[in-house]
Amino acid sequence: MFIHKNEAYVIGVDYGTASVRAILVNAFNGAVVAESEYEYPRWKKGQYCNPSKNQFRQHPLDYLEGLEYTIRSLVTNTSKEIVQNIKAITIDTTGSTPTPVDETGMPLALRDEFKDNPNAMFFLWKDHTAMKEADEINAHAKKFDINYIQYSGGIYSSEWFWAKLLQALRVDKEIREATASWVEHCDWMPFLLTGGTNYKNIIRSVCAAGHKGLWADEHGGLPPKDFFSSLDPLFNTLEHPLFTEVFTSDTSAGYLCSEWALKLGLNEGVKIGVGALDAHLGAVGGQIEPYYLSKVMGTSTCDMLVIPKSDKEQILIPGISGQIDGSIIPGMIGFEAGQSAFGDVYDWFIRLLTNTTFDFILKADVEEDVKQMLIKNIQMNVLTDLSKAAKCLPFDEDSELAFDWFNGRRTPNANPYLKGAIFNLDLASDAPRIFRSLVESTCFGSRKIIEHFIEKGIPIKGVIALGGVAKKSDFVMQMMADVIGMPIKVNKAEQTCALGSAMFATVVADIYDTIETAVSALGQGLDTIYEPDLSKASLYSRRYKKYQEIGAII
């Protein structure tokens, strides 16, 4: 450990699906001194998105405005002494969320001619417009002696980098001709803050490159040029390889440039860490342990697992979202799995119940502030009321049974074509009963992931739960424990992704020498442990068997 005489602080920034959050953390005791959040205004209005086509794009201005707002808020709400002792910033983002950039490394949507073109923006992780391209990549990979997708779980996803890139190359000639390269959101932010002006200098994270971008040390980095050009000659419009090095998040990407130091109210001496994906740093913020599945539970789930490199190093787990050396904890093998829709399933049902009511309210002849108050009250109470009602319901083998594939299936065995479904409906099926079945379906999806790891030779000692759902819903968490038959530990931290970023920032700033030391010093410990109700194990197992049997037929 490197001891500093003066106080030291770091900033962790977490770009989520709907907002960006930033926290200012005391680097020696983990205390959160200040925090701030900014909702993306364009995203909130549904701009550049078309759910019927699985198109979900985000404008870089949402990211830039959010960065300036959140960090400025931290700076203005704390003392000058603390601001002077801010040593480093690390950023995590959703992923795979790539964008095309020009030769200066600027996302094309920041240029006037492309400012309203969705193909010039960031392709959010949940964008599935590249399903055809993912299918082609999977079929194409079988033609090569080296299996270039084996470290991506053996199935390349439409959520990921190369599929999205290829789809954009095909559908938009203007974007194709203006593009110098493509970059993940988590890699663009450090490049921006360090004043980058040449796309060739973008530092790529092993986290995004490995899990989403086909990078693996075992086959020499990225697949060879022929892998891409023989798939589609349009790949020849881009430089190959797009990058030749990747870095772990305990590495510095440089120093805050003068332009952004002025915008944020910080010193130019602040170090900027190499970025990473939100779930990976969330697992770190939630104090991930070897062989414990860390579930980051939000709109989707990302299930993270680490094992020491010396343990089962040669095991390849098919059907997951990748296994990469150093992607979560440097020096360990990081595994990723997850569910494409989790909280999104609950949100869909709540919208289904409330949208018509909201339409009536908005059309009512009353003051606008009264309308908004009514809508807000309904939004705040409907999930709580549904959970209370569903918790008291009796259920048996023939009760409503749902499937959680509302945004396809991520793992095991990615399949974006799958759809959600609800079985055993009758005229007695009311909102609480349907809601109960939807929650159960997301828990069954989680159980399937755990069993998949165990079946492939990786033992699971327990589950660590993180994220909004884990903190806000006792109903969901208790059912999860009952369904998987394991205790679930909920970490005390409110913003685990931002805290994980802050932990890495302390290593970047040379305050700690390893991320393990930083986690030990800054970790916030456990909030709650949900113990499984073993009296329900037999019934849930029978219902889970039906979930598997029907799911295999669909």
Coordinates of C-alpha atoms in Angstrom, one line a residue:
M1 CA 0.0 0.0 0.0
F2 CA 1.2 3.5 -0.8
I3 CA 0.4 5.8 2.1
H4 CA -0.3 9.5 1.4
K5 CA 0.1 12.1 4.1
N6 CA -2.7 14.2 2.9
E7 CA -6.3 13.3 2.4
A8 CA -7.2 11.7 -1.0
Y9 CA -10.4 11.4 -2.9
V10 CA -11.5 9.8 -6.1
I11 CA -14.6 9.9 -8.4
G12 CA -16.4 6.9 -9.8
V13 CA -18.8 7.5 -12.7
D14 CA -21.4 4.9 -13.7
Y15 CA -23.2 5.3 -17.1
G16 CA -26.4 3.2 -16.8
T17 CA -29.2 2.6 -19.3
A18 CA -31.3 5.7 -18.4
S19 CA -28.9 7.9 -16.4
V20 CA -25.4 8.6 -15.3
R21 CA -24.4 8.6 -11.6
A22 CA -21.2 10.0 -10.1
I23 CA -19.9 9.6 -6.5
L24 CA -17.0 11.3 -4.7
V25 CA -15.3 8.9 -2.3
N26 CA -12.8 9.2 0.5
A27 CA -10.0 7.0 -0.7
F28 CA -9.0 5.8 2.7
N29 CA -12.4 4.9 4.4
G30 CA -14.8 4.5 1.4
A31 CA -17.1 7.2 2.7
V32 CA -19.3 8.7 0.0
V33 CA -18.8 12.5 0.3
A34 CA -21.2 13.5 -2.4
E35 CA -23.2 11.9 -5.2
S36 CA -25.1 13.1 -8.2
E37 CA -27.4 11.7 -11.0
Y38 CA -28.5 12.9 -14.4
E39 CA -31.2 11.4 -16.5
Y40 CA -30.6 11.4 -20.2
P41 CA -33.2 13.8 -21.6
R42 CA -33.2 12.5 -25.2
W43 CA -33.4 8.9 -24.0
K44 CA -36.3 9.8 -21.6
K45 CA -38.3 11.1 -24.6
G46 CA -37.6 7.9 -26.5
Q47 CA -35.7 9.7 -29.2
Y48 CA -33.7 7.6 -31.8
C49 CA -35.3 4.4 -30.5
N50 CA -37.8 2.0 -32.1
P51 CA -38.7 -0.9 -29.8
S52 CA -40.7 -2.6 -32.5
K53 CA -37.5 -2.9 -34.5
N54 CA -35.3 -3.6 -31.4
Q55 CA -33.5 -0.3 -32.1
F56 CA -32.1 1.5 -29.0
R57 CA -29.7 4.3 -29.7
Q58 CA -28.3 7.0 -27.4
H59 CA -27.0 10.4 -28.4
P60 CA -23.5 11.3 -27.2
L61 CA -24.8 14.6 -26.0
D62 CA -26.7 12.8 -23.3
Y63 CA -23.4 11.4 -22.1
L64 CA -21.5 14.7 -22.3
E65 CA -24.1 16.8 -20.6
G66 CA -24.5 14.1 -17.9
L67 CA -20.8 14.0 -17.3
E68 CA -20.5 17.7 -16.9
Y69 CA -23.6 18.0 -14.7
T70 CA -22.8 15.2 -12.3
I71 CA -19.2 16.0 -11.7
R72 CA -19.9 19.7 -11.5
S73 CA -22.5 18.9 -8.9
L74 CA -20.0 16.9 -6.8
V75 CA -17.5 19.8 -7.0
T76 CA -19.9 22.5 -6.1
N77 CA -21.4 20.6 -3.2
T78 CA -18.1 20.0 -1.4
S79 CA -15.2 22.0 0.0
K80 CA -12.3 23.4 -2.0
E81 CA -9.9 21.4 0.1
I82 CA -11.5 18.2 -0.9
V83 CA -11.7 19.2 -4.6
Q84 CA -8.0 20.0 -4.5
N85 CA -7.3 16.4 -3.3
I86 CA -9.3 14.6 -6.0
K87 CA -6.7 12.2 -7.4
A88 CA -8.4 10.1 -10.1
I89 CA -11.6 9.3 -12.0
T90 CA -12.6 6.0 -13.4
I91 CA -15.7 5.5 -15.6
D92 CA -17.9 2.4 -16.3
T93 CA -20.6 2.2 -18.9
T94 CA -23.2 -0.2 -20.3
G95 CA -21.9 -2.5 -23.0
S96 CA -21.6 -3.5 -25.6
T97 CA -22.5 0.1 -26.5
P98 CA -20.3 1.1 -29.5
T99 CA -20.3 4.0 -31.8
P100 CA -18.7 5.0 -35.1
V101 CA -16.0 7.7 -34.8
D102 CA -14.1 9.9 -37.3
E103 CA -10.3 10.3 -37.5
T104 CA -10.3 12.6 -34.5
G105 CA -12.1 10.0 -32.4
M106 CA -15.3 12.0 -32.4
P107 CA -18.6 10.1 -32.5
L108 CA -20.2 10.9 -35.8
A109 CA -23.4 12.1 -34.1
L110 CA -21.5 15.1 -32.8
R111 CA -21.0 16.3 -36.4
D112 CA -23.8 18.5 -37.8
E113 CA -24.6 16.3 -40.8
F114 CA -25.2 13.3 -38.6
K115 CA -26.7 14.8 -35.5
D116 CA -30.1 13.1 -36.0
N117 CA -28.9 9.9 -37.6
P118 CA -29.3 7.0 -35.2
N119 CA -26.6 5.0 -37.0
A120 CA -24.1 7.7 -36.0
M121 CA -24.9 7.3 -32.3
F122 CA -24.1 4.8 -29.6
F123 CA -25.8 1.4 -30.1
L124 CA -27.0 0.6 -26.6
W125 CA -26.4 -2.9 -25.3
K126 CA -30.1 -3.8 -25.7
D127 CA -30.2 -2.9 -29.4
H128 CA -30.9 -6.1 -31.3
T129 CA -31.0 -4.8 -34.8
A130 CA -28.0 -6.9 -35.7
M131 CA -29.5 -10.4 -35.2
K132 CA -28.9 -11.4 -38.8
E133 CA -25.3 -10.3 -38.5
A134 CA -24.8 -12.2 -35.3
D135 CA -26.1 -15.3 -37.0
E136 CA -23.7 -14.9 -39.8
I137 CA -20.7 -14.4 -37.5
N138 CA -21.7 -17.7 -35.7
A139 CA -21.9 -19.6 -38.9
H140 CA -18.8 -18.0 -40.3
A141 CA -16.7 -18.9 -37.2
K142 CA -17.2 -22.6 -37.9
K143 CA -15.2 -22.3 -41.2
F144 CA -11.9 -21.7 -39.4
D145 CA -9.5 -24.1 -37.7
I146 CA -9.2 -21.7 -34.7
N147 CA -12.6 -21.1 -32.9
Y148 CA -12.5 -17.4 -32.6
I149 CA -15.7 -17.2 -30.6
Q150 CA -14.9 -19.9 -28.0
Y151 CA -13.9 -17.3 -25.4
S152 CA -17.3 -15.6 -26.1
G153 CA -19.2 -18.6 -24.9
G154 CA -19.3 -20.1 -28.4
I155 CA -22.2 -18.0 -29.5
Y156 CA -21.7 -14.4 -30.7
S157 CA -24.6 -12.1 -29.7
S158 CA -26.5 -9.4 -31.5
E159 CA -25.9 -7.2 -28.4
W160 CA -22.2 -7.1 -29.2
F161 CA -19.6 -5.0 -31.0
W162 CA -18.9 -6.7 -34.3
A163 CA -22.5 -7.6 -35.1
K164 CA -23.6 -4.0 -34.6
L165 CA -20.6 -2.6 -36.5
L166 CA -21.4 -4.9 -39.5
Q167 CA -25.1 -4.0 -39.5
A168 CA -24.3 -0.3 -39.6
L169 CA -21.7 -0.7 -42.4
R170 CA -24.4 -2.5 -44.5
V171 CA -27.4 -0.2 -44.0
D172 CA -25.8 3.3 -44.1
K173 CA -23.4 4.2 -46.8
E174 CA -22.9 7.8 -45.5
I175 CA -21.9 6.5 -42.1
R176 CA -19.6 3.9 -43.6
E177 CA -17.7 6.4 -45.7
A178 CA -17.3 8.9 -42.7
T179 CA -16.2 6.2 -40.2
A180 CA -12.5 5.8 -39.3
S181 CA -13.1 3.3 -36.5
W182 CA -15.6 2.1 -33.9
V183 CA -15.2 2.4 -30.1
E184 CA -17.0 1.2 -27.0
H185 CA -18.6 3.8 -24.8
C186 CA -16.3 2.8 -21.9
D187 CA -13.2 3.4 -24.0
W188 CA -14.4 6.7 -25.5
M189 CA -14.9 8.4 -22.2
P190 CA -11.2 8.2 -21.0
F191 CA -10.1 9.2 -24.5
L192 CA -12.4 12.3 -24.3
L193 CA -11.3 13.3 -20.8
T194 CA -7.6 13.0 -21.6
G195 CA -8.0 15.3 -24.7
G196 CA -7.6 12.7 -27.4
T197 CA -7.6 13.9 -31.0
N198 CA -6.6 10.8 -32.9
Y199 CA -8.7 7.7 -33.0
K200 CA -5.6 5.5 -33.1
N201 CA -4.7 6.6 -29.6
I202 CA -7.9 5.3 -28.0
I203 CA -7.0 2.9 -25.2
R204 CA -9.1 -0.2 -25.3
S205 CA -10.2 -2.1 -22.2
V206 CA -9.7 -5.8 -21.9
C207 CA -13.2 -5.9 -20.3
A208 CA -15.1 -4.8 -23.4
A209 CA -12.7 -6.1 -26.0
G210 CA -12.7 -9.6 -24.5
H211 CA -16.3 -10.1 -23.6
K212 CA -17.8 -8.2 -26.6
G213 CA -15.1 -7.7 -29.2
L214 CA -13.5 -11.2 -29.8
W215 CA -10.2 -10.3 -28.2
A216 CA -8.3 -13.2 -26.7
D217 CA -4.6 -13.5 -25.8
E218 CA -5.0 -17.2 -26.6
H219 CA -5.4 -16.6 -30.3
G220 CA -3.2 -13.5 -30.5
G221 CA -5.7 -10.7 -29.9
L222 CA -8.3 -10.0 -32.5
P223 CA -9.1 -12.6 -35.2
P224 CA -7.1 -12.1 -38.4
K225 CA -8.2 -9.8 -41.2
D226 CA -9.4 -12.7 -43.3
F227 CA -11.9 -13.7 -40.7
F228 CA -13.6 -10.3 -41.2
S229 CA -13.1 -9.7 -44.9
S230 CA -14.3 -13.1 -45.9
L231 CA -17.4 -12.6 -43.9
D232 CA -18.2 -9.3 -45.7
P233 CA -15.8 -7.2 -47.8
L234 CA -17.2 -4.1 -46.2
F235 CA -14.9 -4.7 -43.3
N236 CA -12.1 -3.7 -45.7
T237 CA -13.3 -0.1 -45.3
L238 CA -11.9 -0.1 -41.8
E239 CA -8.3 -0.4 -40.7
H240 CA -7.3 -3.9 -39.5
P241 CA -6.8 -4.6 -36.7
L242 CA -8.9 -1.9 -35.1
F243 CA -6.6 -2.1 -32.1
T244 CA -3.6 -4.2 -31.0
E245 CA -3.4 -3.7 -27.2
V246 CA -5.9 -3.9 -24.4
F247 CA -5.5 -2.8 -20.7
T248 CA -7.0 -3.7 -17.4
S249 CA -8.8 -1.0 -15.3
D250 CA -6.0 -0.7 -12.8
T251 CA -4.1 1.2 -15.6
S252 CA -4.0 5.0 -16.1
A253 CA -5.2 6.3 -19.5
G254 CA -3.6 9.7 -18.8
Y255 CA -4.4 13.0 -17.2
L256 CA -7.5 15.2 -17.3
C257 CA -7.0 17.6 -20.2
S258 CA -7.3 21.4 -19.7
E259 CA -10.6 21.7 -21.6
W260 CA -12.4 19.2 -19.4
A261 CA -10.6 20.3 -16.2
L262 CA -12.2 23.7 -16.8
K263 CA -15.6 22.2 -17.6
L264 CA -15.6 20.0 -14.5
G265 CA -13.9 22.4 -12.0
L266 CA -11.0 20.0 -11.4
N267 CA -7.3 20.1 -11.6
E268 CA -5.4 18.9 -14.7
G269 CA -3.4 16.6 -12.6
V270 CA -6.3 14.3 -12.0
K271 CA -5.6 10.8 -13.4
I272 CA -8.1 9.1 -15.7
G273 CA -8.4 5.3 -15.4
V274 CA -9.0 2.8 -18.2
G275 CA -12.8 2.3 -18.5
A276 CA -14.8 -0.9 -18.1
L277 CA -18.3 -2.3 -18.4
D278 CA -20.7 -1.4 -15.6
A279 CA -21.5 -4.9 -14.4
H280 CA -17.9 -5.8 -14.1
L281 CA -17.0 -2.9 -11.9
G282 CA -20.3 -3.3 -10.1
A283 CA -19.2 -6.8 -9.1
V284 CA -16.0 -5.2 -7.8
G285 CA -17.9 -2.6 -5.9
G286 CA -20.1 -5.3 -4.4
Q287 CA -16.9 -7.1 -3.1
I288 CA -16.9 -10.1 -5.5
E289 CA -15.3 -13.3 -4.2
P290 CA -14.0 -16.3 -6.1
Y291 CA -16.8 -18.8 -6.9
Y292 CA -19.6 -16.4 -5.8
L293 CA -21.9 -15.3 -8.5
S294 CA -22.3 -11.5 -8.4
K295 CA -25.7 -10.6 -9.9
V296 CA -26.0 -7.0 -11.0
M297 CA -29.8 -6.7 -11.1
G298 CA -31.3 -3.9 -13.0
T299 CA -33.2 -3.6 -16.3
S300 CA -31.2 -6.7 -17.2
T301 CA -28.8 -8.8 -15.2
C302 CA -25.2 -9.4 -15.6
D303 CA -23.9 -12.3 -13.6
M304 CA -20.2 -12.1 -12.9
L305 CA -17.8 -14.8 -11.6
V306 CA -14.1 -14.8 -10.9
I307 CA -11.8 -17.7 -10.3
P308 CA -8.0 -17.8 -9.8
K309 CA -6.1 -18.5 -13.0
S310 CA -4.5 -21.6 -11.4
D311 CA -8.0 -23.2 -10.9
K312 CA -9.6 -24.9 -13.8
E313 CA -7.8 -22.6 -16.2
Q314 CA -8.4 -24.8 -19.2
I315 CA -12.2 -25.1 -18.7
L316 CA -14.2 -23.4 -21.5
I317 CA -17.8 -22.7 -20.5
P318 CA -20.1 -22.6 -23.6
G319 CA -23.2 -20.6 -23.8
I320 CA -22.1 -17.6 -21.6
S321 CA -21.0 -14.1 -22.4
G322 CA -17.3 -14.8 -22.3
Q323 CA -14.4 -15.7 -20.0
I324 CA -11.5 -13.3 -20.1
D325 CA -8.2 -13.0 -18.1
G326 CA -8.3 -9.8 -16.1
S327 CA -11.7 -8.5 -17.2
I328 CA -13.0 -8.1 -13.6
I329 CA -10.1 -8.6 -11.3
P330 CA -6.6 -8.4 -12.8
G331 CA -4.9 -11.8 -12.4
M332 CA -8.2 -13.7 -12.3
I333 CA -10.4 -15.2 -15.0
G334 CA -13.6 -13.3 -15.3
F335 CA -16.8 -15.0 -16.4
E336 CA -20.0 -13.2 -17.5
A337 CA -23.5 -14.5 -18.0
G338 CA -26.9 -12.7 -17.6
Q339 CA -30.5 -12.2 -18.6
S340 CA -31.4 -9.8 -21.4
A341 CA -34.5 -8.6 -19.5
F342 CA -35.0 -8.6 -15.7
G343 CA -36.4 -5.3 -14.3
D344 CA -37.5 -4.5 -17.8
V345 CA -40.0 -7.4 -17.5
Y346 CA -41.6 -5.8 -14.5
D347 CA -41.5 -2.3 -16.1
W348 CA -43.3 -3.7 -19.2
F349 CA -46.1 -5.1 -17.0
I350 CA -46.5 -1.9 -15.0
R351 CA -46.7 0.2 -18.2
L352 CA -49.3 -2.3 -19.5
L353 CA -51.4 -1.6 -16.4
T354 CA -50.9 2.1 -16.2
N355 CA -50.5 3.7 -19.6
T356 CA -54.2 3.8 -20.4
T357 CA -54.8 5.4 -17.0
F358 CA -52.1 7.9 -17.6
D359 CA -53.7 8.8 -21.0
F360 CA -57.0 9.5 -19.3
I361 CA -55.2 11.7 -16.7
L362 CA -53.3 13.6 -19.3
K363 CA -56.5 14.4 -21.2
A364 CA -58.4 15.4 -18.0
D365 CA -59.4 19.1 -17.6
V366 CA -57.3 19.8 -14.5
E367 CA -54.1 21.7 -13.8
E368 CA -50.9 20.2 -15.3
D369 CA -49.2 19.9 -11.8
V370 CA -52.2 17.9 -10.6
K371 CA -51.9 15.5 -13.5
Q372 CA -48.2 15.0 -12.9
M373 CA -48.7 14.5 -9.1
L374 CA -51.4 11.8 -9.8
I375 CA -49.1 10.0 -12.3
K376 CA -46.1 10.2 -10.0
N377 CA -48.2 8.7 -7.1
I378 CA -49.4 5.8 -9.2
Q379 CA -45.8 5.1 -10.5
M380 CA -44.5 5.1 -6.9
N381 CA -47.2 2.8 -5.5
V382 CA -48.1 0.3 -8.2
L383 CA -45.0 -1.9 -7.9
T384 CA -45.2 -1.9 -4.1
D385 CA -48.9 -2.8 -4.2
L386 CA -48.4 -5.5 -6.7
S387 CA -45.6 -7.0 -4.7
K388 CA -47.6 -7.0 -1.5
A389 CA -50.6 -8.7 -3.2
A390 CA -48.5 -11.2 -5.1
K391 CA -46.6 -12.2 -1.9
C392 CA -49.8 -13.4 -0.3
L393 CA -51.1 -15.5 -3.2
P394 CA -51.2 -19.3 -3.0
F395 CA -49.8 -21.1 -6.0
D396 CA -49.4 -24.6 -7.2
E397 CA -48.1 -26.5 -10.2
D398 CA -50.9 -25.3 -12.5
S399 CA -50.7 -21.6 -11.6
E400 CA -49.7 -19.0 -14.2
L401 CA -46.3 -19.8 -15.7
A402 CA -44.2 -17.1 -17.5
F403 CA -41.1 -17.0 -19.6
D404 CA -38.6 -14.1 -19.2
W405 CA -37.4 -13.8 -22.8
F406 CA -39.0 -10.4 -23.4
N407 CA -35.7 -9.2 -24.9
G408 CA -34.5 -12.6 -26.1
R409 CA -32.2 -14.8 -24.0
R410 CA -28.6 -13.8 -23.1
T411 CA -27.4 -16.9 -21.3
P412 CA -27.2 -19.8 -21.3
N413 CA -27.0 -20.0 -25.1
A414 CA -27.8 -16.6 -26.5
N415 CA -30.9 -16.5 -28.7
P416 CA -32.3 -13.0 -29.5
Y417 CA -35.3 -14.5 -31.4
L418 CA -37.0 -15.9 -28.3
K419 CA -40.0 -14.1 -27.0
G420 CA -41.7 -13.8 -23.6
A421 CA -44.8 -15.8 -22.9
I422 CA -47.4 -16.5 -20.1
F423 CA -49.1 -19.9 -19.8
N424 CA -52.0 -21.2 -17.8
L425 CA -54.1 -18.0 -18.0
D426 CA -57.8 -18.2 -17.2
L427 CA -60.5 -15.7 -16.2
A428 CA -59.2 -15.7 -12.6
S429 CA -55.8 -14.5 -13.7
D430 CA -55.5 -11.0 -12.3
A431 CA -52.7 -8.5 -12.1
P432 CA -51.0 -9.9 -8.9
R433 CA -51.1 -13.4 -10.2
I434 CA -49.6 -12.5 -13.6
F435 CA -47.0 -10.3 -11.8
R436 CA -46.1 -13.2 -9.5
S437 CA -45.5 -15.4 -12.5
L438 CA -43.3 -12.8 -14.2
V439 CA -41.1 -12.4 -11.1
E440 CA -40.9 -16.2 -10.9
S441 CA -39.8 -16.4 -14.5
T442 CA -36.9 -14.1 -13.9
C443 CA -35.8 -16.2 -10.9
F444 CA -36.1 -19.3 -13.0
G445 CA -33.8 -17.7 -15.6
S446 CA -31.3 -17.0 -12.9
R447 CA -31.5 -20.6 -11.6
K448 CA -30.8 -21.8 -15.1
I449 CA -27.5 -19.8 -15.3
I450 CA -26.3 -21.1 -11.9
E451 CA -27.0 -24.7 -12.9
H452 CA -25.3 -24.1 -16.2
F453 CA -22.0 -23.1 -14.5
I454 CA -22.3 -26.1 -12.1
E455 CA -23.0 -28.5 -14.9
K456 CA -19.9 -27.3 -16.8
G457 CA -17.6 -27.8 -13.8
I458 CA -17.5 -24.4 -12.0
P459 CA -18.9 -24.7 -8.5
I460 CA -21.0 -21.8 -7.2
K461 CA -20.6 -21.2 -3.4
G462 CA -23.3 -18.5 -3.2
V463 CA -24.8 -15.4 -4.7
I464 CA -24.0 -11.7 -4.1
A465 CA -26.8 -9.4 -5.3
L466 CA -26.2 -5.9 -6.4
G467 CA -28.2 -3.1 -8.2
G468 CA -31.6 -1.5 -7.9
V469 CA -33.8 -4.5 -7.8
A470 CA -31.6 -6.1 -5.1
K471 CA -31.9 -3.0 -2.9
K472 CA -35.6 -2.2 -3.5
S473 CA -37.6 -5.4 -3.7
D474 CA -37.8 -7.8 -0.8
F475 CA -40.4 -9.8 -2.8
V476 CA -38.1 -10.4 -5.7
M477 CA -35.1 -11.2 -3.6
Q478 CA -36.9 -13.7 -1.3
M479 CA -38.4 -15.5 -4.3
M480 CA -35.0 -15.6 -5.9
A481 CA -33.5 -17.3 -2.8
D482 CA -36.4 -19.7 -2.7
V483 CA -36.1 -20.6 -6.3
I484 CA -32.3 -21.1 -6.5
G485 CA -32.1 -22.7 -3.1
M486 CA -29.1 -20.6 -2.0
P487 CA -28.6 -17.7 0.4
I488 CA -28.3 -14.4 -1.3
K489 CA -26.1 -11.7 0.2
V490 CA -27.0 -8.1 -0.7
N491 CA -24.2 -5.6 -0.6
K492 CA -24.7 -2.5 1.5
A493 CA -23.5 -0.1 -1.2
E494 CA -26.2 1.9 -3.0
Q495 CA -24.1 2.6 -6.1
T496 CA -21.9 -0.5 -6.5
C497 CA -20.9 0.2 -10.1
A498 CA -19.8 3.7 -9.3
L499 CA -18.1 2.5 -6.2
G500 CA -16.3 -0.2 -8.2
S501 CA -15.1 2.5 -10.5
A502 CA -13.9 4.6 -7.5
M503 CA -12.1 1.6 -6.1
F504 CA -10.1 1.2 -9.4
A505 CA -9.5 4.9 -9.4
T506 CA -7.6 4.6 -6.1
V507 CA -5.3 2.0 -7.7
V508 CA -4.9 4.3 -10.8
A509 CA -3.9 7.1 -8.4
D510 CA -1.3 4.8 -6.6
I511 CA -3.2 5.1 -3.3
Y512 CA -3.4 1.2 -3.3
D513 CA -1.2 -1.2 -5.1
T514 CA -3.9 -3.8 -6.0
I515 CA -7.6 -3.7 -6.5
E516 CA -8.0 -6.4 -3.8
T517 CA -6.4 -4.0 -1.3
A518 CA -8.7 -1.2 -2.4
V519 CA -11.8 -3.5 -2.1
S520 CA -10.8 -4.5 1.4
A521 CA -10.4 -0.9 2.4
L522 CA -13.4 0.7 0.7
G523 CA -16.0 -2.2 0.7
Q524 CA -19.2 -1.4 2.6
G525 CA -20.1 -4.9 3.6
L526 CA -23.5 -6.7 3.7
D527 CA -26.9 -5.2 4.0
T528 CA -29.2 -8.2 4.0
I529 CA -29.0 -12.0 3.6
Y530 CA -32.0 -13.7 2.1
E531 CA -32.2 -17.3 3.3
P532 CA -34.2 -19.8 1.1
D533 CA -37.5 -21.1 2.4
L534 CA -36.9 -24.8 2.0
S535 CA -40.5 -25.7 2.5
K536 CA -41.1 -24.2 -1.0
A537 CA -38.2 -26.1 -2.7
S538 CA -40.2 -29.0 -4.0
L539 CA -43.0 -27.0 -5.5
Y540 CA -40.5 -24.5 -7.2
S541 CA -38.5 -27.5 -8.5
R542 CA -41.6 -28.9 -10.1
R543 CA -42.6 -25.6 -11.6
Y544 CA -39.0 -25.0 -12.8
K545 CA -39.1 -28.4 -14.5
K546 CA -42.2 -27.3 -16.5
Y547 CA -40.4 -24.0 -17.3
Q548 CA -37.5 -26.1 -18.8
E549 CA -39.7 -28.5 -20.6
I550 CA -42.0 -25.9 -22.2
G551 CA -39.0 -23.7 -22.9
A552 CA -37.3 -26.5 -24.8
I553 CA -40.3 -26.8 -27.1
I554 CA -40.9 -23.1 -27.8

